[in-house]
Amino acid sequence: MATKPRGDAAGATGAASEGLSALRYQALNKDSYHLDSPPFTGAAVTGAGPVTQGLEQPVPNTIRTAAGVSHAREPRKTPYDSDVPRWALDSRQSREPEELDEELDESQAGAEAHEATRSPYTAPVPRQGESMETYEFPRHRFATKMRDETKQPLVVVACGSFSPPTYLHLRMFEMAKDQVIENGDYELLAGYYSPVSDQYKKAGLAKATHRVRMCELAVERSSNWLMVDAWESLQGEYQRTAVVLDHFNEEINGAHNEKGIVLSDGTRKPIKIMLLAGGDLIQSMGEPGVWADTDLHHILGRYGCLIVERTGADVWSFLLSHDLLWQHRRNLIVVKQTIYNDISSSKVRLFVRRGYSIKYLLPNSVIQYIEQNRLYRASD
């Protein structure tokens, strides 16, 4: 029996389908690219890519020379070929654009490579000093002027292990910011992570230099007001939270900084320092022998605390049942967690040890750093 011939339209459709199966799906919009949300590539799932019907015309996988000879096209490299961009994570400072331009001209790089190199996502993340001799208090995102000078200027500090920093550690600052705005009495100038030193001796901690670096990678391209202070991590002895807050107060309101922020009339206004803590830390403050009463009076009385609610915890009932905490209740702000997030660093460490995926639990830059430095492995 004769085979029924295929029509031109059907043949073209079949050829197009076969061609699509060998193509890599191109990014829809370079401007929408972000560190923690790279454009979806079908190759990551099937190697083929989704149908591009109605989108940019697919690039043929063969090219024809003037002599009519066809040969395979070399795969087109794009900034999106890797799920996690390969940055120079250990570079201590970014190069100037002029240096990049000269390097590109010398190597006769193409326009696409030039654009990729100039992208803000390829600039190295600054690194703090790793000793007190090279330490400087970070101020590069500290607001120098107030929008509303009738309010109390505020800086928020989170102390903890951050081994590793997760999306909850990032979210708690945003939740605190929303609560501060809702409160209406303060104007938030900056937020700081203060990773604990190696002297804390807690099981599962990566070295302080790693934890500081992971915090830097987590915030440097995702926030315009968060910073990481390495002072606590560089101390040879464990520093109590009260002492750490005193350090921030000295750096921000001390005599060498001429006390606080400059107002429009030339006068200066002291900046309030507040501790940002989860509900579990506040609960530990109510346990006998965990905190010294003098430290609690110093932290809650002089500085105050923003308390992020945890799942299933009633913070106000807890405050009501403890005399010392209730005494300072007017210097405490409870931060409502309207979308509950229970990601914990201990669970992330366990996942790494067991070989489970930790994607979408913490920033890709931090995941990349963990992989590169082989942190939290079973052999550690």
mmCIF file of C-alpha atoms in Angstrom:
data_model
loop_
_atom_site.group_PDB
_atom_site.id
_atom_site.type_symbol
_atom_site.label_atom_id
_atom_site.label_comp_id
_atom_site.label_asym_id
_atom_site.label_seq_id
_atom_site.Cartn_x
_atom_site.Cartn_y
_atom_site.Cartn_z
ATOM 1 C CA MET A 1 0.000 0.000 0.000
ATOM 2 C CA ALA A 2 1.340 3.405 -0.977
ATOM 3 C CA THR A 3 2.383 5.729 1.775
ATOM 4 C CA LYS A 4 0.328 8.860 1.961
ATOM 5 C CA PRO A 5 2.578 11.886 1.313
ATOM 6 C CA ARG A 6 2.799 14.559 4.036
ATOM 7 C CA GLY A 7 1.654 18.059 3.157
ATOM 8 C CA ASP A 8 4.032 21.020 3.231
ATOM 9 C CA ALA A 9 2.472 22.474 6.415
ATOM 10 C CA ALA A 10 2.671 19.177 8.273
ATOM 11 C CA GLY A 11 6.277 18.649 7.190
ATOM 12 C CA ALA A 12 7.274 22.112 8.347
ATOM 13 C CA THR A 13 5.611 21.553 11.708
ATOM 14 C CA GLY A 14 7.423 18.248 12.184
ATOM 15 C CA ALA A 15 10.754 19.775 11.252
ATOM 16 C CA ALA A 16 10.184 22.650 13.638
ATOM 17 C CA SER A 17 9.351 20.237 16.468
ATOM 18 C CA GLU A 18 12.484 18.240 15.803
ATOM 19 C CA GLY A 19 14.542 21.426 15.736
ATOM 20 C CA LEU A 20 13.085 22.618 19.031
ATOM 21 C CA SER A 21 14.096 19.423 20.783
ATOM 22 C CA ALA A 22 17.770 20.275 20.225
ATOM 23 C CA LEU A 23 17.558 23.914 21.281
ATOM 24 C CA ARG A 24 18.289 25.535 24.581
ATOM 25 C CA TYR A 25 15.611 27.899 25.747
ATOM 26 C CA GLN A 26 16.865 31.471 25.754
ATOM 27 C CA ALA A 27 16.195 33.931 28.578
ATOM 28 C CA LEU A 28 13.093 36.006 27.945
ATOM 29 C CA ASN A 29 14.426 39.226 29.368
ATOM 30 C CA LYS A 30 17.949 39.931 30.585
ATOM 31 C CA ASP A 31 16.781 42.905 32.620
ATOM 32 C CA SER A 32 14.613 40.631 34.773
ATOM 33 C CA TYR A 33 17.591 38.463 35.765
ATOM 34 C CA HIS A 34 18.288 38.289 39.502
ATOM 35 C CA LEU A 35 20.746 36.343 41.603
ATOM 36 C CA ASP A 36 18.153 34.310 43.443
ATOM 37 C CA SER A 37 15.653 34.046 40.571
ATOM 38 C CA PRO A 38 17.553 33.172 37.367
ATOM 39 C CA PRO A 39 15.407 32.727 34.250
ATOM 40 C CA PHE A 40 13.981 29.235 33.892
ATOM 41 C CA THR A 41 15.783 27.042 31.398
ATOM 42 C CA GLY A 42 14.103 23.973 30.075
ATOM 43 C CA ALA A 43 17.524 22.345 29.753
ATOM 44 C CA ALA A 44 17.675 22.129 33.542
ATOM 45 C CA VAL A 45 14.708 19.767 33.447
ATOM 46 C CA THR A 46 14.609 17.972 30.123
ATOM 47 C CA GLY A 47 17.497 19.361 28.109
ATOM 48 C CA ALA A 48 15.034 20.440 25.454
ATOM 49 C CA GLY A 49 13.372 23.595 26.699
ATOM 50 C CA PRO A 50 9.719 24.621 26.549
ATOM 51 C CA VAL A 51 7.922 25.515 23.347
ATOM 52 C CA THR A 52 8.783 29.031 22.185
ATOM 53 C CA GLN A 53 5.615 29.548 20.188
ATOM 54 C CA GLY A 54 4.804 33.227 20.012
ATOM 55 C CA LEU A 55 8.175 34.195 21.496
ATOM 56 C CA GLU A 56 11.559 35.024 19.993
ATOM 57 C CA GLN A 57 12.319 32.987 16.872
ATOM 58 C CA PRO A 58 14.525 29.956 17.681
ATOM 59 C CA VAL A 59 18.141 29.982 16.582
ATOM 60 C CA PRO A 60 18.861 27.166 14.054
ATOM 61 C CA ASN A 61 21.232 24.491 15.292
ATOM 62 C CA THR A 62 23.122 24.391 11.971
ATOM 63 C CA ILE A 63 24.632 27.111 9.791
ATOM 64 C CA ARG A 64 25.288 27.063 6.046
ATOM 65 C CA THR A 65 28.439 28.505 4.480
ATOM 66 C CA ALA A 66 28.645 30.329 1.158
ATOM 67 C CA ALA A 67 29.641 27.033 -0.475
ATOM 68 C CA GLY A 68 26.419 25.468 0.736
ATOM 69 C CA VAL A 69 28.074 23.212 3.304
ATOM 70 C CA SER A 70 26.180 22.804 6.572
ATOM 71 C CA HIS A 71 27.828 22.165 9.899
ATOM 72 C CA ALA A 72 26.763 22.172 13.543
ATOM 73 C CA ARG A 73 26.544 25.538 15.256
ATOM 74 C CA GLU A 74 28.637 25.925 18.403
ATOM 75 C CA PRO A 75 26.439 26.171 21.548
ATOM 76 C CA ARG A 76 25.728 29.799 22.326
ATOM 77 C CA LYS A 77 27.036 30.743 25.753
ATOM 78 C CA THR A 78 24.923 33.155 27.766
ATOM 79 C CA PRO A 79 25.122 34.550 31.309
ATOM 80 C CA TYR A 80 22.252 32.185 32.125
ATOM 81 C CA ASP A 81 23.923 28.897 31.204
ATOM 82 C CA SER A 82 24.573 28.206 34.882
ATOM 83 C CA ASP A 83 21.832 28.199 37.498
ATOM 84 C CA VAL A 84 24.185 30.032 39.856
ATOM 85 C CA PRO A 85 26.422 32.747 38.364
ATOM 86 C CA ARG A 86 30.132 32.099 38.809
ATOM 87 C CA TRP A 87 31.313 35.207 40.628
ATOM 88 C CA ALA A 88 34.754 36.002 41.931
ATOM 89 C CA LEU A 89 33.522 35.492 45.479
ATOM 90 C CA ASP A 90 36.893 35.949 47.120
ATOM 91 C CA SER A 91 37.840 39.249 45.449
ATOM 92 C CA ARG A 92 38.322 41.910 48.096
ATOM 93 C CA GLN A 93 37.126 44.837 46.009
ATOM 94 C CA SER A 94 35.390 45.551 42.739
ATOM 95 C CA ARG A 95 37.321 46.773 39.733
ATOM 96 C CA GLU A 96 36.490 50.101 38.161
ATOM 97 C CA PRO A 97 34.401 50.057 34.945
ATOM 98 C CA GLU A 98 37.306 51.670 33.052
ATOM 99 C CA GLU A 99 39.544 48.701 33.919
ATOM 100 C CA LEU A 100 36.893 46.306 32.678
ATOM 101 C CA ASP A 101 36.529 48.270 29.410
ATOM 102 C CA GLU A 102 40.284 48.141 28.777
ATOM 103 C CA GLU A 103 40.400 44.417 29.463
ATOM 104 C CA LEU A 104 37.493 43.776 27.118
ATOM 105 C CA ASP A 105 39.066 45.844 24.327
ATOM 106 C CA GLU A 106 42.365 44.025 24.659
ATOM 107 C CA SER A 107 40.721 40.620 24.421
ATOM 108 C CA GLN A 108 38.410 41.756 21.581
ATOM 109 C CA ALA A 109 35.413 40.406 23.455
ATOM 110 C CA GLY A 110 32.044 40.544 21.733
ATOM 111 C CA ALA A 111 29.184 42.842 22.636
ATOM 112 C CA GLU A 112 27.374 40.156 24.615
ATOM 113 C CA ALA A 113 30.437 39.327 26.737
ATOM 114 C CA HIS A 114 30.954 43.040 27.295
ATOM 115 C CA GLU A 115 27.396 43.447 28.533
ATOM 116 C CA ALA A 116 27.674 40.421 30.820
ATOM 117 C CA THR A 117 30.904 41.697 32.366
ATOM 118 C CA ARG A 118 29.393 45.088 33.096
ATOM 119 C CA SER A 119 26.353 43.547 34.786
ATOM 120 C CA PRO A 120 25.968 44.473 38.481
ATOM 121 C CA TYR A 121 25.566 40.763 39.226
ATOM 122 C CA THR A 122 29.161 40.002 38.228
ATOM 123 C CA ALA A 123 30.800 42.561 40.524
ATOM 124 C CA PRO A 124 32.666 40.892 43.411
ATOM 125 C CA VAL A 125 31.077 41.153 46.859
ATOM 126 C CA PRO A 126 33.269 43.263 49.185
ATOM 127 C CA ARG A 127 34.917 41.359 52.024
ATOM 128 C CA GLN A 128 35.599 42.671 55.522
ATOM 129 C CA GLY A 129 38.921 42.349 57.269
ATOM 130 C CA GLU A 130 39.600 39.020 58.951
ATOM 131 C CA SER A 131 41.484 40.430 61.942
ATOM 132 C CA MET A 132 41.061 43.380 64.292
ATOM 133 C CA GLU A 133 44.076 45.001 62.619
ATOM 134 C CA THR A 134 42.137 45.273 59.347
ATOM 135 C CA TYR A 135 38.644 45.654 60.849
ATOM 136 C CA GLU A 136 36.527 48.700 60.018
ATOM 137 C CA PHE A 137 32.942 49.258 61.108
ATOM 138 C CA PRO A 138 30.745 48.997 57.975
ATOM 139 C CA ARG A 139 28.871 52.184 57.100
ATOM 140 C CA HIS A 140 28.422 51.927 53.320
ATOM 141 C CA ARG A 141 24.615 51.626 53.615
ATOM 142 C CA PHE A 142 24.075 53.768 56.672
ATOM 143 C CA ALA A 143 21.577 56.558 56.021
ATOM 144 C CA THR A 144 23.198 59.955 56.581
ATOM 145 C CA LYS A 145 19.998 62.019 56.597
ATOM 146 C CA MET A 146 16.526 61.551 58.033
ATOM 147 C CA ARG A 147 13.358 61.904 55.993
ATOM 148 C CA ASP A 148 11.315 62.858 59.078
ATOM 149 C CA GLU A 149 13.395 64.498 61.798
ATOM 150 C CA THR A 150 10.524 64.382 64.299
ATOM 151 C CA LYS A 151 10.987 60.616 64.617
ATOM 152 C CA GLN A 152 13.570 58.674 66.600
ATOM 153 C CA PRO A 153 16.402 57.374 64.357
ATOM 154 C CA LEU A 154 16.837 53.615 64.754
ATOM 155 C CA VAL A 155 19.421 50.915 63.973
ATOM 156 C CA VAL A 156 18.510 47.242 64.334
ATOM 157 C CA VAL A 157 21.073 44.562 65.249
ATOM 158 C CA ALA A 158 20.647 40.774 65.008
ATOM 159 C CA CYS A 159 23.102 38.628 66.972
ATOM 160 C CA GLY A 160 23.376 34.921 66.243
ATOM 161 C CA SER A 161 25.282 32.031 64.730
ATOM 162 C CA PHE A 162 24.029 32.369 61.116
ATOM 163 C CA SER A 163 25.454 28.969 60.231
ATOM 164 C CA PRO A 164 24.289 29.330 57.521
ATOM 165 C CA PRO A 165 22.103 32.457 57.067
ATOM 166 C CA THR A 166 18.695 31.473 55.685
ATOM 167 C CA TYR A 167 15.808 33.297 54.072
ATOM 168 C CA LEU A 168 14.216 33.570 57.531
ATOM 169 C CA HIS A 169 17.242 35.554 58.714
ATOM 170 C CA LEU A 170 16.666 37.927 55.800
ATOM 171 C CA ARG A 171 12.892 38.038 56.198
ATOM 172 C CA MET A 172 13.016 38.905 59.891
ATOM 173 C CA PHE A 173 14.640 42.247 59.061
ATOM 174 C CA GLU A 174 11.938 43.016 56.509
ATOM 175 C CA MET A 175 9.211 42.076 58.987
ATOM 176 C CA ALA A 176 10.874 44.299 61.571
ATOM 177 C CA LYS A 177 10.987 47.162 59.075
ATOM 178 C CA ASP A 178 7.267 46.814 58.395
ATOM 179 C CA GLN A 179 6.533 46.828 62.136
ATOM 180 C CA VAL A 180 8.720 49.900 62.688
ATOM 181 C CA ILE A 181 6.869 51.748 59.933
ATOM 182 C CA GLU A 182 3.538 50.650 61.410
ATOM 183 C CA ASN A 183 4.627 51.810 64.859
ATOM 184 C CA GLY A 184 5.280 55.320 63.523
ATOM 185 C CA ASP A 185 7.718 56.457 66.236
ATOM 186 C CA TYR A 186 10.997 55.487 64.559
ATOM 187 C CA GLU A 187 12.853 55.968 61.309
ATOM 188 C CA LEU A 188 14.995 52.974 60.382
ATOM 189 C CA LEU A 189 18.494 53.940 59.213
ATOM 190 C CA ALA A 190 20.255 50.568 58.940
ATOM 191 C CA GLY A 191 20.288 46.930 59.983
ATOM 192 C CA TYR A 192 23.264 44.759 60.973
ATOM 193 C CA TYR A 193 24.081 41.075 61.293
ATOM 194 C CA SER A 194 26.601 40.323 64.032
ATOM 195 C CA PRO A 195 27.785 36.698 63.750
ATOM 196 C CA VAL A 196 29.057 35.166 66.992
ATOM 197 C CA SER A 197 32.745 34.251 67.349
ATOM 198 C CA ASP A 198 34.194 30.741 67.301
ATOM 199 C CA GLN A 199 34.478 30.968 71.072
ATOM 200 C CA TYR A 200 30.747 30.323 71.351
ATOM 201 C CA LYS A 201 31.595 26.598 70.975
ATOM 202 C CA LYS A 202 28.198 25.612 69.601
ATOM 203 C CA ALA A 203 27.971 22.292 67.782
ATOM 204 C CA GLY A 204 27.610 22.566 64.002
ATOM 205 C CA LEU A 205 29.065 26.050 63.629
ATOM 206 C CA ALA A 206 31.201 26.782 60.608
ATOM 207 C CA LYS A 207 34.244 28.959 61.262
ATOM 208 C CA ALA A 208 33.467 32.601 61.910
ATOM 209 C CA THR A 209 35.208 33.721 58.708
ATOM 210 C CA HIS A 210 32.842 31.475 56.707
ATOM 211 C CA ARG A 211 29.742 32.670 58.554
ATOM 212 C CA VAL A 212 30.613 36.339 58.111
ATOM 213 C CA ARG A 213 31.279 35.739 54.423
ATOM 214 C CA MET A 214 27.976 33.909 53.915
ATOM 215 C CA CYS A 215 26.102 36.788 55.562
ATOM 216 C CA GLU A 216 27.903 39.245 53.283
ATOM 217 C CA LEU A 217 26.940 37.225 50.209
ATOM 218 C CA ALA A 218 23.344 36.951 51.436
ATOM 219 C CA VAL A 219 22.746 40.686 51.874
ATOM 220 C CA GLU A 220 25.098 42.468 49.493
ATOM 221 C CA ARG A 221 22.952 42.000 46.372
ATOM 222 C CA SER A 222 19.557 41.597 48.001
ATOM 223 C CA SER A 223 19.263 44.660 50.258
ATOM 224 C CA ASN A 224 20.062 48.362 50.248
ATOM 225 C CA TRP A 225 20.057 48.810 54.033
ATOM 226 C CA LEU A 226 21.474 45.615 55.598
ATOM 227 C CA MET A 227 25.156 45.155 56.481
ATOM 228 C CA VAL A 228 27.376 42.647 58.287
ATOM 229 C CA ASP A 229 29.635 43.645 61.188
ATOM 230 C CA ALA A 230 32.546 41.282 61.861
ATOM 231 C CA TRP A 231 33.630 42.787 65.208
ATOM 232 C CA GLU A 232 31.977 40.172 67.441
ATOM 233 C CA SER A 233 33.262 37.315 65.290
ATOM 234 C CA LEU A 234 36.851 38.577 65.582
ATOM 235 C CA GLN A 235 36.971 38.613 69.373
ATOM 236 C CA GLY A 236 39.206 36.110 71.153
ATOM 237 C CA GLU A 237 36.559 35.540 73.822
ATOM 238 C CA TYR A 238 32.804 35.072 73.697
ATOM 239 C CA GLN A 239 31.051 38.443 73.940
ATOM 240 C CA ARG A 240 27.741 38.778 75.757
ATOM 241 C CA THR A 241 24.900 40.360 73.795
ATOM 242 C CA ALA A 242 24.932 43.370 76.123
ATOM 243 C CA VAL A 243 28.598 43.996 75.249
ATOM 244 C CA VAL A 244 27.910 43.645 71.511
ATOM 245 C CA LEU A 245 25.139 46.254 71.687
ATOM 246 C CA ASP A 246 27.495 48.552 73.607
ATOM 247 C CA HIS A 247 29.974 48.146 70.717
ATOM 248 C CA PHE A 248 27.339 49.246 68.188
ATOM 249 C CA ASN A 249 26.333 52.165 70.383
ATOM 250 C CA GLU A 250 29.959 53.310 70.626
ATOM 251 C CA GLU A 251 30.484 53.048 66.873
ATOM 252 C CA ILE A 252 27.246 54.876 66.041
ATOM 253 C CA ASN A 253 26.796 57.315 68.935
ATOM 254 C CA GLY A 254 30.316 57.474 70.385
ATOM 255 C CA ALA A 255 32.480 60.550 70.702
ATOM 256 C CA HIS A 256 34.524 59.680 67.591
ATOM 257 C CA ASN A 257 31.278 59.795 65.595
ATOM 258 C CA GLU A 258 30.192 63.018 67.359
ATOM 259 C CA LYS A 259 27.068 61.317 68.640
ATOM 260 C CA GLY A 260 24.306 60.276 66.294
ATOM 261 C CA ILE A 261 22.988 61.666 63.037
ATOM 262 C CA VAL A 262 23.204 65.257 61.779
ATOM 263 C CA LEU A 263 19.882 67.078 61.423
ATOM 264 C CA SER A 264 19.073 69.836 58.937
ATOM 265 C CA ASP A 265 19.793 72.568 61.529
ATOM 266 C CA GLY A 266 23.284 71.191 62.166
ATOM 267 C CA THR A 267 22.499 69.590 65.515
ATOM 268 C CA ARG A 268 22.929 65.889 66.190
ATOM 269 C CA LYS A 269 20.383 63.379 67.384
ATOM 270 C CA PRO A 270 21.331 60.139 69.200
ATOM 271 C CA ILE A 271 20.400 56.963 67.336
ATOM 272 C CA LYS A 272 18.496 54.254 69.169
ATOM 273 C CA ILE A 273 19.962 50.743 68.979
ATOM 274 C CA MET A 274 17.564 47.802 69.228
ATOM 275 C CA LEU A 275 18.192 44.067 69.310
ATOM 276 C CA LEU A 276 16.293 42.009 66.727
ATOM 277 C CA ALA A 277 15.517 38.558 68.104
ATOM 278 C CA GLY A 278 13.266 35.585 67.534
ATOM 279 C CA GLY A 279 10.679 34.472 70.057
ATOM 280 C CA ASP A 280 12.914 31.580 71.115
ATOM 281 C CA LEU A 281 15.611 33.993 72.319
ATOM 282 C CA ILE A 282 13.086 35.928 74.381
ATOM 283 C CA GLN A 283 11.859 32.676 75.899
ATOM 284 C CA SER A 284 15.438 31.874 76.916
ATOM 285 C CA MET A 285 15.512 35.203 78.753
ATOM 286 C CA GLY A 286 12.797 33.848 81.019
ATOM 287 C CA GLU A 287 14.706 30.678 81.891
ATOM 288 C CA PRO A 288 16.575 30.806 85.224
ATOM 289 C CA GLY A 289 20.359 30.943 84.957
ATOM 290 C CA VAL A 290 20.549 31.478 81.182
ATOM 291 C CA TRP A 291 20.846 35.268 81.278
ATOM 292 C CA ALA A 292 22.210 37.501 84.041
ATOM 293 C CA ASP A 293 19.567 39.897 85.339
ATOM 294 C CA THR A 294 22.013 42.794 84.976
ATOM 295 C CA ASP A 295 22.449 41.970 81.274
ATOM 296 C CA LEU A 296 18.695 41.738 80.712
ATOM 297 C CA HIS A 297 18.105 45.114 82.361
ATOM 298 C CA HIS A 298 20.901 46.571 80.216
ATOM 299 C CA ILE A 299 19.644 45.069 76.939
ATOM 300 C CA LEU A 300 15.921 45.628 77.430
ATOM 301 C CA GLY A 301 16.117 48.838 79.451
ATOM 302 C CA ARG A 302 18.800 50.793 77.619
ATOM 303 C CA TYR A 303 18.381 49.442 74.094
ATOM 304 C CA GLY A 304 15.126 47.562 73.671
ATOM 305 C CA CYS A 305 14.177 44.631 71.508
ATOM 306 C CA LEU A 306 12.186 43.777 68.389
ATOM 307 C CA ILE A 307 10.758 40.284 68.940
ATOM 308 C CA VAL A 308 9.777 38.224 65.895
ATOM 309 C CA GLU A 309 6.954 35.804 66.689
ATOM 310 C CA ARG A 310 7.604 32.132 66.067
ATOM 311 C CA THR A 311 5.044 29.545 64.980
ATOM 312 C CA GLY A 312 2.673 28.627 67.801
ATOM 313 C CA ALA A 313 4.251 31.045 70.318
ATOM 314 C CA ASP A 314 2.264 33.678 72.201
ATOM 315 C CA VAL A 315 4.895 36.299 72.977
ATOM 316 C CA TRP A 316 2.624 38.594 74.968
ATOM 317 C CA SER A 317 1.468 35.790 77.259
ATOM 318 C CA PHE A 318 5.109 34.936 77.845
ATOM 319 C CA LEU A 319 5.981 38.557 78.674
ATOM 320 C CA LEU A 320 3.020 38.737 81.019
ATOM 321 C CA SER A 321 4.322 35.804 83.057
ATOM 322 C CA HIS A 322 7.856 37.139 83.657
ATOM 323 C CA ASP A 323 8.382 40.150 85.909
ATOM 324 C CA LEU A 324 11.642 41.413 84.433
ATOM 325 C CA LEU A 325 10.432 41.221 80.841
ATOM 326 C CA TRP A 326 7.106 42.801 81.764
ATOM 327 C CA GLN A 327 8.956 45.642 83.486
ATOM 328 C CA HIS A 328 10.543 46.621 80.151
ATOM 329 C CA ARG A 329 7.523 45.865 77.938
ATOM 330 C CA ARG A 330 7.311 49.466 76.701
ATOM 331 C CA ASN A 331 10.780 49.089 75.203
ATOM 332 C CA LEU A 332 9.769 45.900 73.353
ATOM 333 C CA ILE A 333 8.105 45.685 69.952
ATOM 334 C CA VAL A 334 6.471 42.412 68.947
ATOM 335 C CA VAL A 335 6.835 41.713 65.213
ATOM 336 C CA LYS A 336 3.909 39.791 63.758
ATOM 337 C CA GLN A 337 4.867 36.962 61.398
ATOM 338 C CA THR A 338 1.848 36.921 59.093
ATOM 339 C CA ILE A 339 3.447 34.318 56.786
ATOM 340 C CA TYR A 340 5.044 31.732 59.026
ATOM 341 C CA ASN A 341 8.542 30.625 58.116
ATOM 342 C CA ASP A 342 10.254 27.898 60.141
ATOM 343 C CA ILE A 343 13.450 27.487 58.131
ATOM 344 C CA SER A 344 16.257 26.819 60.592
ATOM 345 C CA SER A 345 20.021 26.698 60.121
ATOM 346 C CA SER A 346 20.188 23.368 61.953
ATOM 347 C CA LYS A 347 17.797 21.783 59.432
ATOM 348 C CA VAL A 348 19.829 23.196 56.540
ATOM 349 C CA ARG A 349 23.016 21.723 58.010
ATOM 350 C CA LEU A 350 21.272 18.359 58.396
ATOM 351 C CA PHE A 351 20.057 18.478 54.790
ATOM 352 C CA VAL A 352 23.606 19.105 53.563
ATOM 353 C CA ARG A 353 24.923 16.187 55.625
ATOM 354 C CA ARG A 354 22.256 13.893 54.187
ATOM 355 C CA GLY A 355 22.779 15.084 50.630
ATOM 356 C CA TYR A 356 19.320 16.695 50.331
ATOM 357 C CA SER A 357 18.605 19.804 48.279
ATOM 358 C CA ILE A 358 18.744 23.132 50.120
ATOM 359 C CA LYS A 359 17.649 25.208 47.140
ATOM 360 C CA TYR A 360 15.035 27.888 47.960
ATOM 361 C CA LEU A 361 15.899 27.657 51.674
ATOM 362 C CA LEU A 362 18.727 30.184 51.427
ATOM 363 C CA PRO A 363 20.214 32.455 48.745
ATOM 364 C CA ASN A 364 21.950 30.805 45.803
ATOM 365 C CA SER A 365 25.121 32.749 46.569
ATOM 366 C CA VAL A 366 25.244 31.123 50.017
ATOM 367 C CA ILE A 367 24.514 27.668 48.563
ATOM 368 C CA GLN A 368 27.365 28.179 46.103
ATOM 369 C CA TYR A 369 29.716 29.186 48.929
ATOM 370 C CA ILE A 370 28.755 26.117 50.973
ATOM 371 C CA GLU A 371 29.478 23.889 47.973
ATOM 372 C CA GLN A 372 32.780 25.561 47.148
ATOM 373 C CA ASN A 373 34.043 25.307 50.729
ATOM 374 C CA ARG A 374 32.467 21.904 51.447
ATOM 375 C CA LEU A 375 30.786 23.128 54.614
ATOM 376 C CA TYR A 376 28.544 20.992 56.832
ATOM 377 C CA ARG A 377 29.506 17.725 55.146
ATOM 378 C CA ALA A 378 29.345 14.441 57.075
ATOM 379 C CA SER A 379 33.144 14.352 57.218
ATOM 380 C CA ASP A 380 33.340 17.769 58.907
#
